[in-house]
Short mmCIF file of C-alpha atoms in Angstrom, two decimals:
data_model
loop_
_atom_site.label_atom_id
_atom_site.label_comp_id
_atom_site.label_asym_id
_atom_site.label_seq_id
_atom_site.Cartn_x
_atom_site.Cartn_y
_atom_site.Cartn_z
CA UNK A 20 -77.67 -122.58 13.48
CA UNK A 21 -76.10 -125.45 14.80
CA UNK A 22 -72.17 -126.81 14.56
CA UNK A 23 -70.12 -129.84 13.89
CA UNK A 24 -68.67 -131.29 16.56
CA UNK A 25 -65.69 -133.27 15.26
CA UNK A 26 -63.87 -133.67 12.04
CA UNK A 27 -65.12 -136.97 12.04
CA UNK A 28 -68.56 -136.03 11.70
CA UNK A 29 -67.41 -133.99 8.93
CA UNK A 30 -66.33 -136.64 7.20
CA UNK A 31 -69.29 -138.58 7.38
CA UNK A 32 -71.47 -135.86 6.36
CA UNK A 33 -69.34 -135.63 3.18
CA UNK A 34 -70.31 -139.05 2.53
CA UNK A 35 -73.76 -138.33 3.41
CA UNK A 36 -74.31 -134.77 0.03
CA UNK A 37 -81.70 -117.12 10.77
CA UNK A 38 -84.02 -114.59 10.65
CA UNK A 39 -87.58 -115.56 10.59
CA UNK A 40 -89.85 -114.35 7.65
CA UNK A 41 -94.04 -115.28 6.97
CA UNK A 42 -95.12 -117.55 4.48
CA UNK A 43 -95.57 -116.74 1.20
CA UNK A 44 -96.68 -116.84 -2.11
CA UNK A 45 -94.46 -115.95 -4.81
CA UNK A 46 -94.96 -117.03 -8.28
CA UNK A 47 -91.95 -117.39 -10.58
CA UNK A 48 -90.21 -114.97 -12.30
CA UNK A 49 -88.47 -114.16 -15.71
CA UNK A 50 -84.67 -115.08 -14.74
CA UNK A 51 -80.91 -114.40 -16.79
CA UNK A 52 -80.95 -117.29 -18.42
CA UNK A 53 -83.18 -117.98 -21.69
CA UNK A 54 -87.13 -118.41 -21.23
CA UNK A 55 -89.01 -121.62 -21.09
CA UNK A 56 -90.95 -122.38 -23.99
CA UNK A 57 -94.79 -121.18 -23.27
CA UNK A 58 -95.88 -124.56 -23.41
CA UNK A 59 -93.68 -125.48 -20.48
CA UNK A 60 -95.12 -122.94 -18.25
CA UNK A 61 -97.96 -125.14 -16.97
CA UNK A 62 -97.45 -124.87 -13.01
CA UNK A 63 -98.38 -121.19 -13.40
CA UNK A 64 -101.97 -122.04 -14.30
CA UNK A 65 -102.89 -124.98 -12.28
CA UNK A 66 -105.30 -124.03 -9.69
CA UNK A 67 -104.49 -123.99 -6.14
CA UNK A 68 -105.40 -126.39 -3.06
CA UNK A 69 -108.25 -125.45 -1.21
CA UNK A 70 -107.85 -122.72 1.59
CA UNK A 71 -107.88 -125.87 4.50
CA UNK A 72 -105.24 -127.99 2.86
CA UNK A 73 -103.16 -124.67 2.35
CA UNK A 74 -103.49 -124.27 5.72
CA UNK A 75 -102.17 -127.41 7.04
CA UNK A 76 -99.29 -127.49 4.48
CA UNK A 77 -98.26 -123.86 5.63
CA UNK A 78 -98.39 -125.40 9.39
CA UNK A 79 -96.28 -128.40 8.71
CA UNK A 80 -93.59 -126.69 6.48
CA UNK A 81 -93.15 -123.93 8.71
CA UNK A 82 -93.08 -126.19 12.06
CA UNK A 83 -90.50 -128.18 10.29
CA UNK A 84 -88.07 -124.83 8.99
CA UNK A 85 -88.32 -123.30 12.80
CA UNK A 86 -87.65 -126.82 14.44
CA UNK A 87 -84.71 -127.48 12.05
CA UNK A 88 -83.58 -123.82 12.19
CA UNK A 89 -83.61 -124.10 8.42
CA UNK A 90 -83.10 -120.25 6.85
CA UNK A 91 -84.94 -120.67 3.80
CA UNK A 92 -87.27 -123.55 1.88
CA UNK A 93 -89.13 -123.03 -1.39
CA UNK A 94 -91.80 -125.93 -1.89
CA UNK A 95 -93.22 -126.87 -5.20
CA UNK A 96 -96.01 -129.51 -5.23
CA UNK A 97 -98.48 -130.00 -7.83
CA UNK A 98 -101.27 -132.86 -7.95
CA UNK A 99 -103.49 -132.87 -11.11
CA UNK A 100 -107.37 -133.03 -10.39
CA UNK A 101 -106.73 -131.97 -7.06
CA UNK A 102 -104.27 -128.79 -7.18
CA UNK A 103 -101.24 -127.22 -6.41
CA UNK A 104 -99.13 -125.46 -3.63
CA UNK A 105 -95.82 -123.27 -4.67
CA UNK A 106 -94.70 -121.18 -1.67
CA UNK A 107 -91.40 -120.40 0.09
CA UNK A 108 -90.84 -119.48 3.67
CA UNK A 109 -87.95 -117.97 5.66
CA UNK A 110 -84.36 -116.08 4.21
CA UNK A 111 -82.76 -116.35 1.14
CA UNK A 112 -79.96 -114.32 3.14
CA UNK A 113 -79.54 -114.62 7.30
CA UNK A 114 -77.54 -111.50 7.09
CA UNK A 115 -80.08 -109.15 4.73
CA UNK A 116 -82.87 -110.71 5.74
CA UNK A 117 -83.71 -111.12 2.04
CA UNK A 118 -86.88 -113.41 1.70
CA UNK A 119 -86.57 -117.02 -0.14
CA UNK A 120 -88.93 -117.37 -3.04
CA UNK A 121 -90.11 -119.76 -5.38
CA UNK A 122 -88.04 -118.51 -8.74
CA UNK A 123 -84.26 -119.26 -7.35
CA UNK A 124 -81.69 -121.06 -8.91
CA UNK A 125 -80.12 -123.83 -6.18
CA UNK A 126 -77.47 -126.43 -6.29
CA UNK A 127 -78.81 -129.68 -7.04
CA UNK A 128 -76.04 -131.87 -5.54
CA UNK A 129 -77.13 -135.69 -6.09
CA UNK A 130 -79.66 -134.48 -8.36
CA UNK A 131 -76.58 -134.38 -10.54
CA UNK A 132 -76.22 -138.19 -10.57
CA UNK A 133 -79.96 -138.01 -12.27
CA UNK A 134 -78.59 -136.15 -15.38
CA UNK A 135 -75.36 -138.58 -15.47
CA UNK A 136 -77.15 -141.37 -15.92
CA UNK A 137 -80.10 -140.35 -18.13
CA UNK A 138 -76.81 -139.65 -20.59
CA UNK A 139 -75.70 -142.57 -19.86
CA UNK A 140 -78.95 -144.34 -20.94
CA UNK A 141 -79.10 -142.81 -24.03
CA UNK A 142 -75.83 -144.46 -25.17
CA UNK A 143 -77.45 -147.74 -23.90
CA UNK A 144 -80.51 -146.89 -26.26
CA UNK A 145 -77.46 -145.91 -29.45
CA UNK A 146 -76.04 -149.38 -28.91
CA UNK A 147 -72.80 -147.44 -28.45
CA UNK A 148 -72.36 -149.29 -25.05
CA UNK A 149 -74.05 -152.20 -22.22
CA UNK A 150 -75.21 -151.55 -18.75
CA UNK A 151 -72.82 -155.14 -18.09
CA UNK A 152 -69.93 -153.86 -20.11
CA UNK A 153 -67.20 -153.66 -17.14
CA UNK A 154 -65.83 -150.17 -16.34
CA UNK A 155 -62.25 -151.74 -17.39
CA UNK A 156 -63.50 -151.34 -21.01
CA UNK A 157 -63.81 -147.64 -20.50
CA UNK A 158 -61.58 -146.71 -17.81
CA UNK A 159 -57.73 -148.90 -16.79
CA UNK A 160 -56.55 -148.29 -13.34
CA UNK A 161 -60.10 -148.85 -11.17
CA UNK A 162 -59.34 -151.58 -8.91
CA UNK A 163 -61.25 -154.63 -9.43
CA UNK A 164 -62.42 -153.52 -12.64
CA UNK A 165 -62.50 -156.28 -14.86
CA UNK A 166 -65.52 -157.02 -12.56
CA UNK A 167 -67.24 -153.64 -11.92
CA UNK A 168 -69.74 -153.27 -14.48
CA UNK A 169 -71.43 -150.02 -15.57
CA UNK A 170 -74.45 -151.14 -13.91
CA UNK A 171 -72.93 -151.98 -10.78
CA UNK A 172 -71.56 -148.56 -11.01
CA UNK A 173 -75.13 -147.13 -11.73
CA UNK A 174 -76.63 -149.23 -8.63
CA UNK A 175 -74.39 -148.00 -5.84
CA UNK A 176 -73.07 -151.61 -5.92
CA UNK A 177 -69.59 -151.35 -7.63
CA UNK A 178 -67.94 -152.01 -4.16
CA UNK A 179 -65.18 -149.08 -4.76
CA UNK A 180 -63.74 -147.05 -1.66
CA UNK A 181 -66.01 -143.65 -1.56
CA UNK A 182 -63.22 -140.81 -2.29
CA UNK A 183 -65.27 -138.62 0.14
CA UNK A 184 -64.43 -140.81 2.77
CA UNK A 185 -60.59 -140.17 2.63
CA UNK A 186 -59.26 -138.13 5.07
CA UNK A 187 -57.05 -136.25 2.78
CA UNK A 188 -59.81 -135.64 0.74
CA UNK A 189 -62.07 -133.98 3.45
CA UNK A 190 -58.79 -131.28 4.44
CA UNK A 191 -58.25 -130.74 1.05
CA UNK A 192 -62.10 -129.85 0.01
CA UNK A 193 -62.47 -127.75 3.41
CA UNK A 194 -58.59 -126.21 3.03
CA UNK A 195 -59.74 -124.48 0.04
CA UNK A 196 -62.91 -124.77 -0.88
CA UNK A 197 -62.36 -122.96 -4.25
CA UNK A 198 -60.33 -125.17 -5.14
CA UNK A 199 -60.86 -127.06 -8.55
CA UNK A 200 -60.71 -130.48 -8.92
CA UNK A 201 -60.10 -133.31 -11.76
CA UNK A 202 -62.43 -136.22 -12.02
CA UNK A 203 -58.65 -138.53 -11.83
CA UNK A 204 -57.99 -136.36 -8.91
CA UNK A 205 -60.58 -137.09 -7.18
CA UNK A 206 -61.18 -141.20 -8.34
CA UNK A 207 -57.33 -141.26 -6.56
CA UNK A 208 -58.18 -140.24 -3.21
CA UNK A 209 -60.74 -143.45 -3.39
CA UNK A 210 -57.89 -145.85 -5.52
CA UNK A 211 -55.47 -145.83 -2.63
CA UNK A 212 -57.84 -147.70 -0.15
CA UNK A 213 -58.90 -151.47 -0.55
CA UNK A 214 -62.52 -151.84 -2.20
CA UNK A 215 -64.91 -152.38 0.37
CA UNK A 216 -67.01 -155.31 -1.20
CA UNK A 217 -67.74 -157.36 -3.98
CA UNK A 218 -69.20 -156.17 -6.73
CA UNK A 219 -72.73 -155.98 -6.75
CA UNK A 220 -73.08 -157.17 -2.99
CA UNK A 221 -73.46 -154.88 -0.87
CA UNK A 222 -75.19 -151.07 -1.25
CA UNK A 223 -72.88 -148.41 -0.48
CA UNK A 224 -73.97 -144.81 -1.66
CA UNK A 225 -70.59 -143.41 -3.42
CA UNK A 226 -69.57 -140.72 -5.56
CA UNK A 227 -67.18 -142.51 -7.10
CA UNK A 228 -69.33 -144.28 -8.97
CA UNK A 229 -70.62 -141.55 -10.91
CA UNK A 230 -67.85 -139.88 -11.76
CA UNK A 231 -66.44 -143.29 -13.35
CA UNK A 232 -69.82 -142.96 -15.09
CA UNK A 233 -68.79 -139.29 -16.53
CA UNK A 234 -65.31 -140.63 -17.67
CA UNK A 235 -67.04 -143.61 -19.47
CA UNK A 236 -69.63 -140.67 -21.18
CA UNK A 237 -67.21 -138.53 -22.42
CA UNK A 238 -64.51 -141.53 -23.39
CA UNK A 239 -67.31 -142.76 -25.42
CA UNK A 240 -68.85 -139.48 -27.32
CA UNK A 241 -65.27 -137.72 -27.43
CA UNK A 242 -67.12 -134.90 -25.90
CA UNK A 243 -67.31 -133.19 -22.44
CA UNK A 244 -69.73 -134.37 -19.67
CA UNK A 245 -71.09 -130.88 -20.16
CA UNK A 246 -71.67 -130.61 -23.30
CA UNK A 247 -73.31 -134.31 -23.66
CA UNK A 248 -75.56 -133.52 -21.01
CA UNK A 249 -76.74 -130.78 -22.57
CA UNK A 250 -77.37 -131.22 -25.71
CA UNK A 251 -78.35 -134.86 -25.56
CA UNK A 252 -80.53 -134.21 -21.67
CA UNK A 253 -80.91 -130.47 -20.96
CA UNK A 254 -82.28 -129.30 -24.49
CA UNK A 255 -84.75 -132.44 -25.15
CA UNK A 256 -85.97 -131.87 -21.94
CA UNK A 257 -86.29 -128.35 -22.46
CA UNK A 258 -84.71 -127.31 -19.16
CA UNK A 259 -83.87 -124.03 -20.02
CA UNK A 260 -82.79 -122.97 -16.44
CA UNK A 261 -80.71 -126.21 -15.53
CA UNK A 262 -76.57 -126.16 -15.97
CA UNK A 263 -73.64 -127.93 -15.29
CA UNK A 264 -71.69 -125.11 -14.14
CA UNK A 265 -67.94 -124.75 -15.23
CA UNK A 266 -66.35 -123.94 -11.99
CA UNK A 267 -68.10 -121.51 -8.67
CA UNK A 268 -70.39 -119.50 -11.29
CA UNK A 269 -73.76 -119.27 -10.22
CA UNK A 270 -76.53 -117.60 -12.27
CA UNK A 271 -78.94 -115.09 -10.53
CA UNK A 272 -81.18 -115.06 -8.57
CA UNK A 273 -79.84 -117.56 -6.00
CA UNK A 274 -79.80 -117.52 -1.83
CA UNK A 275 -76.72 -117.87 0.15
CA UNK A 276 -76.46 -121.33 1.55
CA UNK A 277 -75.22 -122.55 4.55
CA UNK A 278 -73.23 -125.70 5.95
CA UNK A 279 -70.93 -126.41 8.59
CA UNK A 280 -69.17 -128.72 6.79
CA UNK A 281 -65.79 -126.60 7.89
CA UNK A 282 -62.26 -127.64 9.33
CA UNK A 283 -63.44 -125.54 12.71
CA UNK A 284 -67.47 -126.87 12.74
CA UNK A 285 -68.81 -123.27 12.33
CA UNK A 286 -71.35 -122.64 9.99
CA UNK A 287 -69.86 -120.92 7.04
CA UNK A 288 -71.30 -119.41 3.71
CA UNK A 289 -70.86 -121.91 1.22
CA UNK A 290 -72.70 -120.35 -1.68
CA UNK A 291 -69.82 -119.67 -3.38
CA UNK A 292 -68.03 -122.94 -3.23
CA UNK A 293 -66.21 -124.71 -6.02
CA UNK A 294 -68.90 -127.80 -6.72
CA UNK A 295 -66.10 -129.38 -8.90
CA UNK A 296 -65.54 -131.78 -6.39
CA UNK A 297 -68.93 -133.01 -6.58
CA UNK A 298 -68.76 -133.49 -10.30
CA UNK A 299 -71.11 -135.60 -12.45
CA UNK A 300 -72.24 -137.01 -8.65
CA UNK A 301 -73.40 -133.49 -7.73
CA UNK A 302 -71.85 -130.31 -9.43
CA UNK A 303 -75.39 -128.99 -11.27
CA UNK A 304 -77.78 -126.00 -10.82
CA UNK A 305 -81.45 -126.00 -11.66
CA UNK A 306 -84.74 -124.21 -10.19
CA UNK A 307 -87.80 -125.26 -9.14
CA UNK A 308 -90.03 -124.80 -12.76
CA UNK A 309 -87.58 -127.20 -14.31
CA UNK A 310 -87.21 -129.53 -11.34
CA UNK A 311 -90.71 -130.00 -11.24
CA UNK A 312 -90.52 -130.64 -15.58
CA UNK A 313 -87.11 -133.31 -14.99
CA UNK A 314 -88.87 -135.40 -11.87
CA UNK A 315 -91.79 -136.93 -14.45
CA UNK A 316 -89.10 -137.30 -17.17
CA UNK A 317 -86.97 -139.37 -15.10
CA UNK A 318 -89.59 -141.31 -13.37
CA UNK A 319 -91.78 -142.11 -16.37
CA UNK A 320 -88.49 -142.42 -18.81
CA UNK A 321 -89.68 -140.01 -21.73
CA UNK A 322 -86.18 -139.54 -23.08
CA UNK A 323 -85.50 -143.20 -23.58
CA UNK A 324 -86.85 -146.23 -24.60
CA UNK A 325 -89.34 -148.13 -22.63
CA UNK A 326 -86.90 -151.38 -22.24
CA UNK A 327 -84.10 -149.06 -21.12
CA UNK A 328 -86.29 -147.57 -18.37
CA UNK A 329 -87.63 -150.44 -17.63
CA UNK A 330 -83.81 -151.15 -16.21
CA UNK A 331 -83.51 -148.10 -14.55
CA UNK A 332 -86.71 -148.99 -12.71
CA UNK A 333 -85.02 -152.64 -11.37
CA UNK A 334 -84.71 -151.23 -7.72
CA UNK A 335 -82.87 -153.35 -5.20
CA UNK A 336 -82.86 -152.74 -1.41
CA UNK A 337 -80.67 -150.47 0.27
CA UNK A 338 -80.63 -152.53 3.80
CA UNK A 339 -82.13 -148.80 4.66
CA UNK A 340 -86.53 -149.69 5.08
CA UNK A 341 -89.30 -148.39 2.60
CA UNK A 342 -86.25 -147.53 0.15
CA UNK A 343 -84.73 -149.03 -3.15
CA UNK A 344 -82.41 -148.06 -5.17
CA UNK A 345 -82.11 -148.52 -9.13
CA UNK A 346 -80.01 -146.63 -11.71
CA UNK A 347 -79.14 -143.55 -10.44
CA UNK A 348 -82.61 -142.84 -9.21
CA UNK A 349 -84.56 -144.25 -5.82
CA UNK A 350 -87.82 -144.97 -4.81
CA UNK A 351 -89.76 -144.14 -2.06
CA UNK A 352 -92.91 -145.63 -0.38
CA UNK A 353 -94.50 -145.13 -4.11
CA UNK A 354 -92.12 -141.74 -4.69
CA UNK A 355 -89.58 -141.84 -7.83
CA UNK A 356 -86.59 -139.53 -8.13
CA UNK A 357 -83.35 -138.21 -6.34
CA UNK A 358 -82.28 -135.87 -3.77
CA UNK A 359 -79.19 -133.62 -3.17
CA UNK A 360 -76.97 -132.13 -0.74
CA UNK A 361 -73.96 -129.95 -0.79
CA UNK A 362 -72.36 -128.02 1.37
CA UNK A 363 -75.12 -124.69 1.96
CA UNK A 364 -77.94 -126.43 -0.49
CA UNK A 365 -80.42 -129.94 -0.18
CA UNK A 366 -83.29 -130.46 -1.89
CA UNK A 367 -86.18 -133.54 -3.27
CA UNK A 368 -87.41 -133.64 -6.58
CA UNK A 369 -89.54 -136.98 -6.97
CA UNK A 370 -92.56 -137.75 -8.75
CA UNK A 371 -95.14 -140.26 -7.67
CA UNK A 372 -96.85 -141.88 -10.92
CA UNK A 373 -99.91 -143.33 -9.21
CA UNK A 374 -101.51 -140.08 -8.57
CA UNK A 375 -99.21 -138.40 -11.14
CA UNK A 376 -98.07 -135.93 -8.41
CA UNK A 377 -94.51 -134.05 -8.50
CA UNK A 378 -92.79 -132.85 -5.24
CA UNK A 379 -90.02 -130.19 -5.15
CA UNK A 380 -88.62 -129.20 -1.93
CA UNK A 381 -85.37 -126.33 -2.01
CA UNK A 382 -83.40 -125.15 0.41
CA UNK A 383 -80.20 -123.29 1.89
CA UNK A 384 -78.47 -125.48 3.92
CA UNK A 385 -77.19 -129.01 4.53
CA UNK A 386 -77.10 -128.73 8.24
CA UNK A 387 -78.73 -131.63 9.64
CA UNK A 388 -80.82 -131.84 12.52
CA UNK A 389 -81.30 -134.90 15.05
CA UNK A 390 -79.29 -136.91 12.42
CA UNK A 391 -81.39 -136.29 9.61
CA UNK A 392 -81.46 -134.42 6.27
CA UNK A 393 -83.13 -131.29 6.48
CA UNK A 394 -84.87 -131.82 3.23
CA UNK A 395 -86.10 -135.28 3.81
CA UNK A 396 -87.85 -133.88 7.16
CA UNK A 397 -89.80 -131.59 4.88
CA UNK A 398 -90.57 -133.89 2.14
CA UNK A 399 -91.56 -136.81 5.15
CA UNK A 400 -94.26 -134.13 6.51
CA UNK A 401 -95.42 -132.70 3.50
CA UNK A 402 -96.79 -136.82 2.49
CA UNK A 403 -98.28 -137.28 5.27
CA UNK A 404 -100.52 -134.83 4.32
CA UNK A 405 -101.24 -134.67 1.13
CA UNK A 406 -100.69 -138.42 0.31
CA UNK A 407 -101.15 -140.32 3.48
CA UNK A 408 -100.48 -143.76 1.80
CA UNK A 409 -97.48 -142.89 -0.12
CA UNK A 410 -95.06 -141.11 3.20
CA UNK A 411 -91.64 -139.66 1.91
CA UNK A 412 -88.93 -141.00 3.72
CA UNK A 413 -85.21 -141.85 2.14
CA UNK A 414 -82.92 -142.10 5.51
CA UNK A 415 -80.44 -142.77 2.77
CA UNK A 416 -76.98 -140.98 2.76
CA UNK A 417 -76.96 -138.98 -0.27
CA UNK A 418 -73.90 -136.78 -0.17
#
């Protein structure tokens, strides 16, 4: 696997989120957490793709993981009428040579922001706030805030300083990576810097954002991020196998993940890492089954009301071709959803409505190749198979 060369590069991949094994097919498994209602369990019982279009899928994925030198990937994709494909290829575990399968939990990373904001939404739908309220109302001591709005915040347009982009943030993440951190800790590492634009201006993907967007969540309920999300996202949704984890717990069965996202540029075992720093931006855990559940939720807006989705949906450009970006959520030559990274993890969970087809794509590292995200590479190959008029591609930072 490859390095970083610089600390600089580091830095910019902040702001940004092995052994060889065959293909295979491994349906999901019961897990520690508590079971999915039966009714949920539909991706076990949709038939597959024919033995061709297996075929090329299997070619492309694994031409991709070998290329990239990508340890482990677990694909879900499922197209009503027409069929389905769940398989995972390569290592859960470069040093056991444990094989990746389908029924892992993984860190979501930006996925997070997903979650965030579909809690948000339903306080937009209570009346108990407004997407043009400014974050000043919620939160004192955000520069320029009498101007930042929540949607501005929700849009990647607030303007703020990214606090991943601080150097003193970088050596203090990579010092001590188990380290926890406070959603004020982390806003000041950002406060200390000018604001890079105007409100609603310019596009400039930014974690700060979306932790504001926690603070504003839990100032308004009284309750933790945590707990809102799931009792007012996870359990309407019935993600039974989707958490916002209190600190470095992970539930089994999870791979290692991989990053080189270190002080030194080695590649380093991140699986373990404290995600606090990440926060409502990019601190939750999910698996495929309920991935594959959350991308139609989000992209045809079942938890809310039609006129708050309807704002979610307003996409503006992100200066970056084929994609737009709306309320915490992007779309994609046709494809609705997020993606995450974080150090050792990346993965795509979109849904495209026109053919009502889902895409999941998991895997165990961040380390990019040529540039690019792992996950997108998959994700970008996988379309041009299977839907040759709607091609994957997000060359948006999403770290």
């Amino acid at each position: 696997m490859r390095r970083t060369p610089s600390r600089r590069a580091l830095a910019a991949a902040l702001l940004v989120a092995s052994a060889l094994a065959p293909m295979t097919a491994i349906p999901a498994t019961a897990v520690n957490v508590a079971v999915a209602d039966r009714h949920d369990r539909d991706d076990e019982h949709q038939p597959g793709f024919d033995h061709k279009l297996t075929a090329r899928l299997d070619a492309a994925i694994e031409k991709v993981r070998r290329q990239a030198d990508i340890p482990g990937v677990a694909v879900g994709l499922w197209m009503p009428g027409k069929g389905s494909y769940v398989r995972a290829t390569g290592v859960a575990d470069t040093a056991t040579g444990e094989p990746m399968t389908t029924d892992k939990f993984i860190r979501i990373g930006s996925e997070t922001k997903t979650f965030t904001v579909t809690a948000l939404l339903k306080l937009v739908d209570d009346g108990r706030i407004g997407l043009d309220d400014p974050i000043s109302a919620y939160v004192h001591g955000v520069p320029n805030g009498h101007r930042i709005t929540l949607r501005h915040l929700a849009e990647m347009r607030s303007g703020l300083f990214p606090y991943s982009s601080d150097a003193d943030f970088v050596h203090d993440l990579l010092s001590d990576p188990s380290r926890s951190f406070t959603p004020d800790e982390l806003l000041a590492y950002g406060f200390k810097h000018k604001n890079t634009a105007a409100p609603g201006k310019v596009f400039e993907y930014n974690n700060s954002n979306f932790v504001l967007l926690g603070l504003v969540i839990e100032k308004v309920t009284g309750h933790r991020l945590e707990d809102v999300i799931e009792r007012r996202v996870l359990r309407p949704a019935h993600l039974h196998r989707t958490l916002f984890p209190e600190g470095a717990e992970f539930p089994d069965p999870h791979p290692r993940g991989y990053t080189n996202q270190t002080l030194s540029g080695e590649v380093a075992d991140a699986t373990d890492w404290n995600p606090s720093w990440a926060w409502a931006a990019g601190a939750m855990i999910s698996d495929m089954h309920d991935l594959r559940r959350w991308a139609k939720i989000v992209a045809t807006g079942e938890l809310l009301s039609p006129e708050t989705q309807a704002e979610r949906l307003k996409t503006l450009p992100t200066g970056y071709p084929g994609t737009s970006y709306g309320l915490g959520i992007f779309e994609s030559s046709g494809w609705i959803g997020h993606n995450g990274s974080i150090p050792g993890y990346e993965n795509v969970t979109v849904h495209l409505p026109s053919q009502q087809a889902t895409l999941v794509v998991m895997l165990n590292t961040d380390i990019t190749y040529e540039g690019k995200e792992p996950s997108s590479l998959f994700a970008r190959a996988i379309t041009e198979i299977v839907t040759p008029n709607n091609v994957y591609d997000r060359p948006v930072p999403t770290r």
